[in-house]
């Protein structure tokens, strides 16, 4: 399901619902949020502010113009025109079932309805629904706006097509949907996490370790490996040259030793709750650097952003998902000319191929867009232009691409953070190997020109890494643009040099 231009609804906006809202908004989707709690809107705003802070650092890929958030006290209003609805109310079967019935009563007939439930069976949740085929679990991980995993689990009455639609929707949001093959309580990830959690509770209860010591045991050892390798790959490498078979032979027998208490649950009596809560308070005192709750969230997010970026460099784990998401963001910002969802631009005018808002991290101390970001935006404009003439991923792989070899930027007016901007591109000259382009950055509200950039781009062969002639099909398209734009006046600033004339 393509979410572009559609509306979504979040029902319940606590920790998870607010995270969903932030992810949807960042992807340019308008979101209606319903939550009856009086504090909900304030908490939602705080989570979105934290998400903006983290997402601004996550990627340099062009970000969609942020979606519009509407908070409402009326469930019917929230879901009325939504094609994608994510339910995130507390984990109680009867509450969820009654909320799902209410959602269904007011939502469009073809809307997908997904529940964030951490472990309730979808067959139970959908049992009273009139159209259960469009219901499934979409189980995310906190913080939803940064972590890419979402487990999809359908119930007995969920439709296959609907699961595919949900997969597409979650992929659009930059997530990696993992479809659970068999309906099972707790799905995949929470079963694994609960095993660790039970054992951790026993270790605290039995006085073997404190809350802080257990966290150290996870984060200084196994935790560092899990993000990149998961469990099986970690153990394969632990088997040395003998690999997994050797590992299993060596450590397999110990599985039968009584190391764990997995099937028992410690009694969560007042003593244990007090012990855990007070040790957790001590832990925050000693490791929290005086941060309040939102501060702790921001520190967690900053570390996650750095981890995701490091994993991307090594093309592994969640880093692969980040690369995919960035490629999709570039494609969305510069749709190929045959993408029917986008109007073909009028070639006789300077081409409007890229629009965005000045992101919060693009501004300097006086809240104006900082110099290096102008070059980034002009780079995105060139990228949009080369995509429009057909330099897509197949061409990049097989033939080559255009490299920028010279740029002259003129700064004409300031622009502040969060202001809308767009670029236009005029083709000044073209030959077999070169493109001479003139871009302008305009203000999104009054069209005034904020900056211009004149650039020379050189076609470089993929194998040879040397200047080479572009494919004849590309050259034809470029000549079309040149022909169409021949009546446009040459920009005043084109060909201008830098210097101070001697008197
Ligand atoms: P939460 O308590 O933070 O938020 C629940 C929100 O639902 C609250 O803001 C509450 O006011 C609202 N609510 C209560 N009744 C409602 C109703 N009738 N209609 C609309 N909103 C209502 O809980 P959470 O941690 O965000 O959990 C929500 C869901 O997400 C649960 O199903 C949970 O299992 C799942 N989940 C939680 C996590 C996590 O780490 N917290 C992770 C994955 C999934």
Coordinates of C-alpha atoms and ligand atoms in Angstrom, one line a residue, residues 11-17 34-37 40 43 75 87-92 95-96 99 115-120 139-142 190, ligand 1:
X11 CA -5.4 5.2 18.3
X12 CA -3.6 5.5 21.7
X13 CA -0.5 7.8 21.9
X14 CA 1.5 6.5 24.8
X15 CA 5.1 5.4 24.4
X16 CA 4.4 3.4 21.3
X17 CA 1.5 5.3 19.7
X34 CA -6.8 9.9 19.4
X35 CA -6.1 9.3 23.1
X36 CA -8.5 10.1 25.9
X37 CA -5.8 10.8 28.5
X40 CA -1.6 12.6 26.1
X43 CA 3.5 13.7 26.0
X75 CA -12.1 8.4 17.8
X87 CA -3.9 0.8 17.5
X88 CA -1.6 1.2 20.5
X89 CA -3.9 1.1 23.6
X90 CA -2.8 -0.8 26.7
X91 CA -2.2 -4.5 26.5
X92 CA -5.6 -5.8 27.7
X95 CA -10.1 -3.1 26.0
X96 CA -8.3 -3.8 22.7
X99 CA -11.5 -0.3 20.7
X115 CA -2.4 -3.6 16.5
X116 CA 0.9 -2.9 18.3
X117 CA 0.2 -5.7 20.7
X118 CA 3.3 -7.2 22.1
X119 CA 1.9 -10.7 22.3
X120 CA -1.9 -11.1 22.2
X139 CA 4.4 -5.2 16.5
X140 CA 7.1 -2.4 16.7
X141 CA 10.0 -1.8 19.0
X142 CA 10.6 1.3 21.1
X190 CA 9.2 -10.9 22.7
Ligands
LIG1 P1 1.2 3.3 27.2 O1 0.6 3.0 28.5 O2 2.4 4.1 27.2 O3 0.1 4.0 26.2 C1 -1.2 3.5 26.1 C2 -2.0 4.7 25.7 O4 -3.3 4.3 25.3 C3 -2.2 5.7 26.8 O5 -1.8 7.0 26.4 C4 -3.7 5.7 27.1 O6 -4.2 7.0 27.5 C5 -4.2 5.3 25.8 N1 -5.6 4.7 25.9 C6 -6.1 4.0 26.9 N2 -7.4 3.7 26.6 C7 -7.6 4.1 25.3 C8 -8.7 4.0 24.4 N3 -9.8 3.5 24.7 N4 -8.6 4.6 23.2 C9 -7.4 5.2 22.8 N5 -6.3 5.3 23.6 C10 -6.4 4.8 24.9 O7 1.5 1.9 26.6 P2 2.5 1.5 25.4 O8 3.7 1.0 26.0 O9 2.5 2.6 24.4 O10 1.8 0.2 24.8 C11 0.7 0.3 23.8 C12 0.7 -1.0 23.1 O11 2.0 -1.2 22.4 C13 0.5 -2.3 23.9 O12 -0.3 -3.2 23.2 C14 1.9 -2.8 24.1 O13 1.9 -4.2 24.3 C15 2.5 -2.5 22.8 N6 4.0 -2.4 22.7 C16 4.7 -1.7 23.8 C17 6.0 -1.6 23.7 C18 6.8 -0.9 24.7 O14 8.1 -1.1 24.8 N7 6.3 0.0 25.6 C19 6.7 -2.2 22.6 C20 6.0 -2.8 21.6 C21 4.6 -2.9 21.7

